[in-house]
Short mmCIF file of C-alpha atoms in Angstrom, two decimals:
data_model
loop_
_atom_site.label_atom_id
_atom_site.label_comp_id
_atom_site.label_asym_id
_atom_site.label_seq_id
_atom_site.Cartn_x
_atom_site.Cartn_y
_atom_site.Cartn_z
CA MET Q 666 -16.62 -17.94 1.34
CA ILE Q 667 -13.84 -17.75 -1.24
CA SER Q 668 -10.36 -17.60 0.22
CA HIS Q 669 -8.86 -14.11 0.01
CA THR Q 670 -5.34 -15.18 0.88
CA GLY Q 671 -2.61 -16.30 -1.43
CA SER Q 672 1.05 -15.85 -2.20
CA SER Q 673 3.53 -16.42 -4.96
CA ARG Q 674 7.29 -16.49 -5.28
CA THR Q 675 9.73 -17.12 -8.11
CA ILE Q 676 12.41 -19.42 -6.76
CA THR Q 677 15.91 -19.68 -8.24
CA ARG Q 678 18.11 -19.84 -5.12
CA PRO Q 679 17.78 -19.58 -1.34
CA ASP Q 680 17.02 -16.14 -0.01
CA THR Q 681 19.63 -14.84 2.40
CA ALA Q 682 18.55 -11.22 2.81
CA ALA Q 683 16.53 -10.29 5.85
CA GLY Q 684 12.92 -9.32 5.31
CA PRO Q 685 11.63 -5.73 5.56
CA ARG Q 686 11.42 -4.26 9.02
CA ALA Q 687 7.92 -3.39 10.18
CA VAL Q 688 7.38 0.32 10.81
CA PRO Q 689 4.81 1.15 13.50
CA ARG Q 690 2.15 3.60 12.34
CA LEU Q 691 0.03 5.93 14.39
CA ALA Q 692 -3.10 7.93 13.65
CA HIS Q 693 -3.22 10.56 10.92
CA ASN Q 694 -5.25 12.58 13.37
CA GLY Q 695 -2.95 12.04 16.32
CA PRO Q 696 0.73 12.14 17.31
CA VAL Q 697 3.34 11.04 14.81
CA ASN Q 698 6.95 9.94 15.12
CA ALA Q 699 9.43 12.72 15.63
CA PHE Q 700 12.40 13.30 13.38
CA ALA Q 701 14.62 10.81 15.19
CA PRO Q 702 18.33 11.63 15.34
CA THR Q 703 20.33 9.46 12.94
CA GLY Q 704 23.67 9.72 14.75
CA PRO Q 705 24.80 8.49 18.17
CA THR Q 706 22.36 9.06 21.01
CA ASP Q 707 24.52 8.10 23.98
CA PRO Q 708 24.94 11.29 26.06
CA ARG Q 709 28.50 10.20 26.82
CA ASP Q 710 29.35 10.31 23.10
CA PRO Q 711 30.82 13.73 22.22
CA SER Q 712 29.26 13.56 18.75
CA SER Q 713 25.76 13.05 20.13
CA PRO Q 714 23.40 16.03 19.62
CA SER Q 715 22.28 15.68 23.24
CA SER Q 716 25.78 15.57 24.71
CA PRO Q 717 26.64 18.52 26.97
CA SER Q 718 30.13 18.53 25.46
CA SER Q 719 28.97 18.58 21.85
CA PRO Q 720 30.97 21.14 19.83
CA SER Q 721 27.69 22.45 18.44
CA ASP Q 722 26.56 23.46 21.91
CA PRO Q 723 29.53 24.41 24.12
CA SER Q 724 27.26 25.85 26.79
CA GLY Q 725 25.81 22.45 27.58
CA ALA Q 726 22.24 23.74 27.10
CA ALA Q 727 19.69 21.56 25.31
CA ASP Q 728 19.71 22.11 21.55
CA PRO Q 729 16.35 23.56 20.44
CA LEU Q 730 16.57 21.54 17.22
CA THR Q 731 15.91 18.34 19.18
CA ASP Q 732 12.28 19.51 19.29
CA PRO Q 733 10.67 17.92 16.20
CA LEU Q 734 8.81 21.04 15.11
CA ALA Q 735 11.88 23.24 15.63
CA ALA Q 736 14.00 20.72 13.71
CA PHE Q 737 11.54 20.76 10.84
CA THR Q 738 11.47 24.56 10.79
CA ALA Q 739 15.27 24.54 10.60
CA LEU Q 740 15.17 22.28 7.56
CA ARG Q 741 13.30 25.01 5.68
CA THR Q 742 15.93 27.68 6.35
CA PRO Q 743 18.55 28.40 3.65
CA GLU Q 744 21.08 26.30 5.60
CA GLY Q 745 18.65 23.40 5.94
CA THR Q 746 17.63 23.63 2.29
CA ALA Q 747 21.26 23.54 1.21
CA LEU Q 748 21.93 20.51 3.39
CA LEU Q 749 18.98 18.61 1.91
CA ALA Q 750 20.12 19.44 -1.60
CA GLU Q 751 23.59 18.14 -0.79
CA LEU Q 752 22.12 14.93 0.64
CA ARG Q 753 19.83 14.12 -2.28
CA SER Q 754 22.02 11.29 -3.55
CA TYR Q 755 23.86 10.34 -0.41
CA ASP Q 756 24.54 6.69 0.35
CA PRO Q 757 22.92 5.56 3.65
CA ALA Q 758 25.73 3.01 4.02
CA GLN Q 759 28.10 5.96 4.38
CA GLU Q 760 25.91 7.83 6.86
CA LEU Q 761 28.41 7.93 9.71
CA ALA Q 762 31.14 9.40 7.52
CA THR Q 763 28.68 11.85 5.99
CA ALA Q 764 27.38 12.95 9.39
CA THR Q 765 30.91 13.43 10.73
CA ARG Q 766 31.87 15.58 7.77
CA LEU Q 767 28.73 17.73 7.86
CA ARG Q 768 28.92 18.31 11.61
CA ARG Q 769 32.20 20.15 11.13
CA SER Q 770 30.29 23.04 9.57
CA HIS Q 771 26.66 22.61 10.70
CA PRO Q 772 24.86 22.08 14.06
CA ALA Q 773 24.76 18.40 14.95
CA ALA Q 774 21.01 18.37 15.47
CA LEU Q 775 20.40 20.00 12.08
CA VAL Q 776 22.62 17.40 10.43
CA SER Q 777 20.67 14.62 12.16
CA ALA Q 778 17.35 16.10 11.04
CA ALA Q 779 18.60 16.54 7.48
CA LEU Q 780 19.92 12.98 7.29
CA GLY Q 781 16.63 11.66 8.62
CA GLN Q 782 14.71 13.70 6.06
CA ALA Q 783 17.02 12.54 3.26
CA ARG Q 784 16.32 8.91 4.16
CA LEU Q 785 12.57 9.55 4.21
CA ARG Q 786 12.73 11.20 0.80
CA GLN Q 787 14.52 8.19 -0.61
CA ARG Q 788 11.79 5.93 0.79
CA ALA Q 789 9.07 8.22 -0.54
CA VAL Q 790 10.25 7.94 -4.14
CA ALA Q 791 8.37 4.64 -4.47
CA LYS Q 792 5.07 6.37 -3.66
CA PHE Q 793 5.54 9.89 -4.98
CA GLY Q 794 8.18 9.62 -7.70
CA ALA Q 795 11.58 11.29 -7.54
CA GLU Q 796 10.46 14.66 -8.89
CA ASP Q 797 7.97 15.23 -6.06
CA ALA Q 798 9.65 13.22 -3.29
CA TYR Q 799 12.83 15.29 -3.34
CA ARG Q 800 10.85 18.51 -3.07
CA MET Q 801 8.50 17.33 -0.34
CA PHE Q 802 8.91 16.79 3.40
CA PHE Q 803 7.97 13.70 5.39
CA THR Q 804 7.64 12.18 8.83
CA PRO Q 805 8.33 8.46 9.38
CA ASN Q 806 4.63 7.72 9.86
CA GLY Q 807 3.72 10.06 7.03
CA VAL Q 808 5.71 8.05 4.51
CA GLU Q 809 4.25 4.81 5.83
CA GLN Q 810 0.64 6.00 5.78
CA ALA Q 811 0.58 8.17 2.67
CA THR Q 812 -1.43 7.07 -0.35
CA ARG Q 813 0.74 6.45 -3.38
CA THR Q 814 0.32 9.08 -6.08
CA SER Q 815 -1.26 6.76 -8.66
CA VAL Q 816 -4.10 5.81 -6.29
CA ALA Q 817 -4.62 9.35 -4.97
CA THR Q 818 -4.73 10.69 -8.54
CA TYR Q 819 -7.32 8.12 -9.55
CA ARG Q 820 -9.50 8.97 -6.55
CA ALA Q 821 -9.18 12.71 -7.20
CA GLY Q 822 -10.26 12.04 -10.77
CA ARG Q 823 -13.48 10.39 -9.58
CA PHE Q 824 -14.21 13.43 -7.43
CA ALA Q 825 -13.55 15.78 -10.36
CA ALA Q 826 -15.75 13.67 -12.67
CA ALA Q 827 -18.57 14.08 -10.12
CA ASP Q 828 -18.23 17.87 -10.49
CA VAL Q 829 -16.66 18.32 -7.05
CA ARG Q 830 -14.82 21.64 -6.75
CA SER Q 831 -14.02 21.73 -3.04
CA VAL Q 832 -13.13 18.97 -0.56
CA ALA Q 833 -12.62 18.86 3.19
CA ASP Q 834 -9.73 16.40 3.59
CA LEU Q 835 -10.03 15.15 7.17
CA CYS Q 836 -7.01 13.35 8.66
CA CYS Q 837 -4.84 14.72 5.85
CA GLY Q 838 -1.49 13.45 7.12
CA ILE Q 839 1.41 14.91 5.16
CA GLY Q 840 -0.97 15.97 2.38
CA GLY Q 841 -0.61 13.32 -0.32
CA ASP Q 842 -4.33 13.19 -1.10
CA ALA Q 843 -4.70 16.96 -0.82
CA ILE Q 844 -1.95 17.32 -3.43
CA ALA Q 845 -3.73 14.99 -5.86
CA LEU Q 846 -7.03 16.79 -5.33
CA ALA Q 847 -5.44 20.20 -5.91
CA ARG Q 848 -3.77 18.97 -9.08
CA ALA Q 849 -7.22 17.94 -10.28
CA GLY Q 850 -8.30 21.58 -9.87
CA ILE Q 851 -10.11 21.05 -6.57
CA SER Q 852 -9.69 23.43 -3.62
CA VAL Q 853 -8.90 21.61 -0.39
CA LEU Q 854 -9.19 22.18 3.34
CA ALA Q 855 -6.61 19.77 4.76
CA VAL Q 856 -7.02 19.03 8.48
CA ASP Q 857 -4.80 17.19 10.96
CA ARG Q 858 -4.59 17.76 14.69
CA ASP Q 859 -0.87 17.02 15.05
CA PRO Q 860 1.08 20.32 14.75
CA LEU Q 861 4.14 18.77 13.08
CA THR Q 862 2.05 16.81 10.58
CA ALA Q 863 -0.01 19.88 9.72
CA GLU Q 864 3.15 21.93 9.24
CA VAL Q 865 4.61 19.26 6.95
CA ALA Q 866 1.41 19.23 4.88
CA ARG Q 867 1.57 23.02 4.63
CA ALA Q 868 5.19 22.89 3.53
CA ASN Q 869 4.39 20.25 0.89
CA ALA Q 870 1.62 22.35 -0.60
CA ALA Q 871 4.04 25.27 -0.86
CA ALA Q 872 6.91 23.16 -2.22
CA LEU Q 873 4.73 21.88 -5.06
CA GLY Q 874 3.20 25.27 -5.83
CA LEU Q 875 -0.28 24.25 -4.66
CA ASP Q 876 -0.68 26.46 -1.58
CA ALA Q 877 -3.23 28.62 -3.39
CA LEU Q 878 -5.55 25.60 -3.56
CA ILE Q 879 -4.69 23.93 -0.25
CA GLU Q 880 -5.51 25.43 3.13
CA VAL Q 881 -3.99 23.44 5.99
CA ARG Q 882 -5.57 23.63 9.42
CA CYS Q 883 -4.27 22.08 12.64
CA ALA Q 884 -7.46 20.98 14.40
CA ASP Q 885 -9.50 18.01 15.60
CA VAL Q 886 -11.41 16.72 12.57
CA THR Q 887 -14.50 16.05 14.69
CA GLU Q 888 -14.80 19.80 15.28
CA ILE Q 889 -14.65 20.86 11.62
CA ASP Q 890 -17.76 22.26 9.93
CA THR Q 891 -17.76 20.84 6.40
CA ALA Q 892 -21.06 22.36 5.25
CA ALA Q 893 -19.36 24.76 2.84
CA TYR Q 894 -17.60 21.99 0.87
CA ASP Q 895 -18.82 19.95 -2.08
CA ALA Q 896 -17.37 16.76 -0.64
CA VAL Q 897 -15.64 15.20 2.36
CA PHE Q 898 -12.71 12.81 2.26
CA VAL Q 899 -11.78 10.90 5.43
CA ASP Q 900 -8.74 8.66 5.84
CA PRO Q 901 -9.01 7.19 9.36
CA ALA Q 902 -5.90 5.71 10.94
CA ARG Q 903 -5.91 1.93 10.82
CA ARG Q 904 -2.83 1.26 12.91
CA GLY Q 905 -2.23 1.65 16.61
CA GLY Q 906 0.55 0.97 19.06
CA ARG Q 907 0.07 -2.79 18.61
CA GLY Q 908 -0.04 -2.78 14.83
CA ARG Q 909 -2.81 -3.01 12.26
CA ILE Q 910 -6.40 -2.43 13.42
CA PHE Q 911 -9.04 -4.74 11.98
CA ASP Q 912 -12.14 -3.49 13.79
CA PRO Q 913 -13.52 -0.50 11.82
CA GLU Q 914 -14.87 0.96 15.05
CA ALA Q 915 -11.33 1.04 16.41
CA TYR Q 916 -10.17 3.28 13.56
CA SER Q 917 -9.21 6.82 14.51
CA PRO Q 918 -11.75 8.32 14.04
CA PRO Q 919 -14.16 5.32 14.07
CA LEU Q 920 -15.85 4.25 10.85
CA SER Q 921 -19.26 5.15 12.33
CA TRP Q 922 -18.14 8.75 12.87
CA ALA Q 923 -16.61 8.91 9.37
CA THR Q 924 -19.81 7.50 7.85
CA GLY Q 925 -21.86 10.09 9.70
CA ALA Q 926 -19.64 12.86 8.36
CA ALA Q 927 -19.94 11.41 4.85
CA LEU Q 928 -23.74 11.27 4.96
CA LYS Q 929 -23.91 14.96 5.90
CA ALA Q 930 -21.99 15.95 2.77
CA PRO Q 931 -23.30 16.08 -0.82
CA ARG Q 932 -20.56 13.59 -1.76
CA ALA Q 933 -17.88 11.79 0.21
CA ALA Q 934 -15.18 9.14 0.12
CA LEU Q 935 -13.83 7.13 3.04
CA LYS Q 936 -10.51 5.33 2.66
CA ILE Q 937 -10.57 2.04 4.57
CA ALA Q 938 -8.59 -1.18 4.86
CA PRO Q 939 -9.15 -3.58 1.93
CA GLY Q 940 -9.89 -6.40 4.37
CA ILE Q 941 -13.06 -4.75 5.69
CA PRO Q 942 -15.89 -7.30 6.03
CA HIS Q 943 -18.63 -6.72 3.48
CA GLU Q 944 -21.21 -6.70 6.24
CA ALA Q 945 -19.47 -3.61 7.68
CA VAL Q 946 -19.98 -1.63 4.45
CA PRO Q 947 -22.82 0.89 4.93
CA ALA Q 948 -25.83 0.31 2.68
CA GLN Q 949 -25.57 3.92 1.40
CA ALA Q 950 -22.06 3.38 0.04
CA GLU Q 951 -20.57 2.23 -3.22
CA ALA Q 952 -17.63 0.03 -2.21
CA GLU Q 953 -14.53 0.03 -4.38
CA TRP Q 954 -11.33 -1.99 -4.02
CA ILE Q 955 -8.23 -0.63 -5.77
CA SER Q 956 -5.08 -2.48 -6.75
CA ASP Q 957 -1.94 -0.98 -8.25
CA GLY Q 958 0.49 -3.15 -10.15
CA GLY Q 959 -1.34 -6.25 -8.90
CA ASP Q 960 -1.18 -5.31 -5.20
CA VAL Q 961 -4.42 -4.38 -3.41
CA LYS Q 962 -3.81 -0.98 -1.84
CA GLU Q 963 -7.09 0.12 -0.31
CA ALA Q 964 -10.85 0.15 -0.32
CA VAL Q 965 -12.94 3.29 -0.71
CA LEU Q 966 -16.53 3.89 0.30
CA TRP Q 967 -18.21 6.45 -1.97
CA PHE Q 968 -21.34 8.34 -0.92
CA GLY Q 969 -23.72 10.73 -2.63
CA GLU Q 970 -24.85 11.73 -6.09
CA GLY Q 971 -22.91 10.09 -8.90
CA PHE Q 972 -22.02 6.97 -6.91
CA ALA Q 973 -24.03 3.74 -6.94
CA ALA Q 974 -25.11 2.87 -3.40
CA GLY Q 975 -24.97 -0.84 -2.64
CA SER Q 976 -22.72 -1.68 -5.59
CA TYR Q 977 -19.27 -3.28 -5.62
CA ARG Q 978 -16.35 -2.27 -7.81
CA ALA Q 979 -12.79 -3.47 -8.45
CA THR Q 980 -10.35 -1.07 -10.14
CA LEU Q 981 -6.94 -2.07 -11.44
CA LEU Q 982 -4.23 0.55 -11.83
CA PRO Q 983 -2.34 1.74 -13.77
CA ALA Q 984 -4.64 0.60 -16.59
CA GLY Q 985 -7.77 1.89 -14.85
CA ALA Q 986 -9.82 -1.18 -15.77
CA THR Q 987 -12.97 -1.38 -13.64
CA LEU Q 988 -15.24 -4.34 -12.95
CA SER Q 989 -18.49 -3.68 -11.12
CA ALA Q 990 -21.78 -5.23 -10.06
CA PRO Q 991 -24.91 -3.49 -8.79
CA ALA Q 992 -25.16 -5.88 -5.83
CA ALA Q 993 -23.58 -9.01 -4.40
CA LEU Q 994 -23.28 -11.74 -7.04
CA PRO Q 995 -24.66 -15.28 -6.61
CA ALA Q 996 -22.29 -18.15 -5.89
CA PRO Q 997 -20.54 -19.35 -9.09
CA PRO Q 998 -20.57 -22.97 -10.28
CA VAL Q 999 -17.80 -25.41 -9.32
CA GLY Q 1000 -16.29 -28.04 -11.61
CA PRO Q 1001 -13.20 -29.97 -12.69
CA VAL Q 1002 -9.92 -28.32 -13.64
CA GLY Q 1003 -9.81 -27.51 -17.34
CA ARG Q 1004 -6.96 -26.64 -19.64
CA TYR Q 1005 -6.73 -23.06 -18.36
CA LEU Q 1006 -6.53 -21.59 -14.87
CA TYR Q 1007 -7.22 -17.93 -14.06
CA GLU Q 1008 -5.97 -16.08 -11.00
CA PRO Q 1009 -8.19 -13.02 -10.44
CA ASP Q 1010 -6.61 -9.76 -9.33
CA GLY Q 1011 -6.76 -9.25 -5.57
CA ALA Q 1012 -9.15 -6.30 -5.94
CA VAL Q 1013 -11.61 -8.55 -7.80
CA ILE Q 1014 -11.39 -11.12 -5.01
CA ARG Q 1015 -11.81 -8.53 -2.25
CA ALA Q 1016 -14.83 -7.06 -4.02
CA HIS Q 1017 -16.41 -10.54 -4.24
CA LEU Q 1018 -16.59 -10.24 -8.03
CA VAL Q 1019 -14.98 -13.58 -8.90
CA ALA Q 1020 -18.41 -14.80 -10.00
CA GLY Q 1021 -18.29 -12.12 -12.68
CA ILE Q 1022 -15.04 -13.60 -14.02
CA VAL Q 1023 -16.60 -17.07 -14.00
CA ASP Q 1024 -19.57 -15.79 -15.98
CA ARG Q 1025 -17.47 -13.88 -18.51
CA SER Q 1026 -15.05 -16.75 -19.08
CA GLY Q 1027 -17.73 -19.41 -19.30
CA GLY Q 1028 -15.79 -21.28 -16.68
CA ARG Q 1029 -16.14 -22.47 -13.11
CA LEU Q 1030 -14.35 -22.49 -9.75
CA ILE Q 1031 -12.03 -25.40 -8.93
CA ASP Q 1032 -13.38 -25.38 -5.35
CA GLU Q 1033 -16.23 -23.42 -3.79
CA THR Q 1034 -13.85 -21.80 -1.28
CA ILE Q 1035 -10.92 -21.04 -3.63
CA ALA Q 1036 -10.67 -18.02 -5.93
CA TYR Q 1037 -9.17 -19.87 -8.91
CA VAL Q 1038 -11.27 -19.99 -12.06
CA THR Q 1039 -10.85 -22.67 -14.72
CA SER Q 1040 -12.12 -23.18 -18.26
CA ASP Q 1041 -11.55 -25.37 -21.28
CA GLU Q 1042 -11.20 -22.45 -23.68
CA PRO Q 1043 -8.78 -19.49 -23.39
CA TYR Q 1044 -10.11 -16.26 -21.91
CA ASP Q 1045 -8.23 -12.95 -22.06
CA SER Q 1046 -9.05 -10.38 -19.39
CA PRO Q 1047 -7.27 -7.49 -17.64
CA TYR Q 1048 -8.73 -8.78 -14.37
CA THR Q 1049 -6.90 -12.13 -14.32
CA SER Q 1050 -3.54 -13.77 -14.86
CA ALA Q 1051 -3.98 -16.78 -17.14
CA TYR Q 1052 -2.10 -20.10 -17.05
CA GLU Q 1053 -2.17 -23.21 -19.17
CA ILE Q 1054 -2.25 -26.27 -16.92
CA THR Q 1055 -0.15 -29.24 -18.01
CA ASP Q 1056 -0.35 -31.49 -14.94
CA ARG Q 1057 -2.67 -32.13 -12.01
CA LEU Q 1058 -1.35 -34.19 -9.10
CA PRO Q 1059 -2.56 -35.04 -5.61
CA PHE Q 1060 -0.38 -33.20 -3.14
CA ASN Q 1061 2.89 -35.13 -2.93
CA MET Q 1062 6.33 -33.52 -2.58
CA LYS Q 1063 8.23 -36.53 -3.95
CA LYS Q 1064 6.13 -36.70 -7.10
CA LEU Q 1065 6.52 -32.98 -7.65
CA LYS Q 1066 10.29 -33.18 -7.22
CA ALA Q 1067 10.50 -36.04 -9.71
CA LEU Q 1068 8.36 -34.20 -12.25
CA LEU Q 1069 10.43 -31.00 -11.99
CA ARG Q 1070 13.65 -32.98 -12.40
CA GLU Q 1071 12.21 -34.73 -15.45
CA ARG Q 1072 11.14 -31.39 -16.97
CA LYS Q 1073 14.56 -29.81 -16.15
CA VAL Q 1074 12.93 -26.95 -14.26
CA GLY Q 1075 15.42 -24.50 -12.76
CA VAL Q 1076 13.06 -21.58 -12.16
CA LEU Q 1077 9.86 -22.33 -10.27
CA THR Q 1078 7.10 -19.89 -9.40
CA VAL Q 1079 5.11 -21.15 -6.41
CA LYS Q 1080 1.58 -19.92 -5.81
CA LYS Q 1081 -0.71 -21.01 -3.02
CA ARG Q 1082 -4.31 -20.57 -2.07
CA GLY Q 1083 -5.99 -22.86 0.44
CA SER Q 1084 -2.77 -24.70 1.27
CA ALA Q 1085 -0.86 -24.78 4.55
CA VAL Q 1086 2.47 -25.38 2.81
CA GLU Q 1087 4.73 -22.35 2.55
CA PRO Q 1088 6.79 -21.69 -0.60
CA GLU Q 1089 9.92 -21.72 1.57
CA GLU Q 1090 9.14 -25.24 2.73
CA LEU Q 1091 8.68 -26.43 -0.81
CA ARG Q 1092 11.90 -24.69 -1.85
CA ARG Q 1093 13.92 -26.59 0.74
CA LYS Q 1094 12.72 -29.90 -0.63
CA MET Q 1095 13.02 -29.15 -4.36
CA LYS Q 1096 16.51 -29.22 -5.89
CA LEU Q 1097 15.94 -27.11 -8.95
CA GLN Q 1098 18.25 -27.59 -11.93
CA GLY Q 1099 17.78 -26.94 -15.59
CA PRO Q 1100 16.99 -24.25 -18.17
CA ASN Q 1101 13.19 -24.44 -18.00
CA ALA Q 1102 10.58 -22.57 -15.93
CA ALA Q 1103 7.24 -23.67 -14.49
CA THR Q 1104 4.49 -22.53 -12.13
CA VAL Q 1105 3.03 -24.74 -9.42
CA PHE Q 1106 -0.24 -24.00 -7.63
CA LEU Q 1107 -0.64 -25.47 -4.15
CA THR Q 1108 -4.39 -25.46 -3.65
CA ARG Q 1109 -7.54 -27.50 -3.18
CA VAL Q 1110 -9.69 -29.01 -5.90
CA ALA Q 1111 -13.12 -30.15 -4.74
CA GLY Q 1112 -11.77 -30.10 -1.21
CA ALA Q 1113 -8.68 -32.26 -1.90
CA PRO Q 1114 -5.11 -30.90 -1.55
CA THR Q 1115 -3.81 -30.65 -5.11
CA MET Q 1116 -0.80 -29.50 -7.11
CA LEU Q 1117 -1.43 -27.90 -10.52
CA ILE Q 1118 1.59 -27.36 -12.77
CA GLY Q 1119 1.61 -25.08 -15.77
CA HIS Q 1120 2.94 -21.84 -17.27
CA PRO Q 1121 1.63 -18.32 -17.93
CA VAL Q 1122 -0.38 -17.77 -21.08
CA ARG Q 1123 0.63 -14.08 -21.11
CA PRO Q 1124 3.09 -12.02 -19.03
CA GLU Q 1125 1.89 -11.43 -15.49
CA MET Q 1126 1.20 -7.94 -14.25
CA SER Q 1127 4.33 -6.43 -12.74
#
């Protein structure tokens, strides 16, 4: 099997910033995180929304806005709307000062909810764009789980091209996919069983002027009759309390249930994790892996008329380039490293379509288990990043350090596939100085640990 794992990093100086904090994610079709207060939570703190002595609640009674649904409802009042507008460009680093100022004229719990929503909107810009994100509403899990607009729009376009006019969107979350479907002219029944999530989806449809096309229903998706719809879309939750779920039968709802719902519909799409084993893909499905900007985002199983059962597809956004094969491809040939090395897009690797790149380039793999393709002649393709190889060395840190010093390399991009060495480890041992740049591949060639040094033939996908 070809290795699906790899990493790359451009190294110019030691990294000192802490890495991103993991955000736990729960089921689309189950409970979601509440709007957590952003200010102090110690009941002894007089500025805490839960404090009996809070100036916003002199009676000492519990503030109703600490209920997530009530807090969300308050955000949609004129006062809440004005607060959110005021917070559009606020600096999170100044949150304490901002909260203190706003609490002089607004209920503390409303300020906390508004600050939390403002932070979520800032995070959501990366997926939805500023124009939509600052009009929409989010939950912490909703931002984490939502499909980015580019991918949702592409998927909605495939539905529209198949003449789908109505879709039952099961496990709709905050409504990101429903929005894309509605913008493609498709009427949508959006279903989620969590009351807050359903209310957020309903609010988003209204905020974007799509409520005439989107009906939101708070219900268990397993109890929804989808017979009246042209297609079904299911996005099962793939995270639980302990993190990412790898067993498709542990999805919520399970893949077997989602497949059954898909087979009952004229057409259907199931969004699944890109790491799904190929043997778990139902025979009736067309399996598609989608990357956006070079990052693999998801896999989709397509069912019904207009989709090729048993086929495999890799789609690269934003260009929309698609590589497909009617069935699994035979193992490609293996041979020595040539002048050029090609790194296939992750969607191509996940779809097991590297053999197609080998065939098109007239090349070969450098190792039967490694997804690097090589050839003696240049090959231009939207599905690969191309490099010209200048040096091939057995794995040896001292030799690499000497070569980089000789070449006056100050900027080094490190890529690995099939190597246990981490880029950080290599960085500690290389003392980079000079005006030149290079790329090093830590990999295996015919089973032997190898270093390949070269440079891009064309700019890499950003």
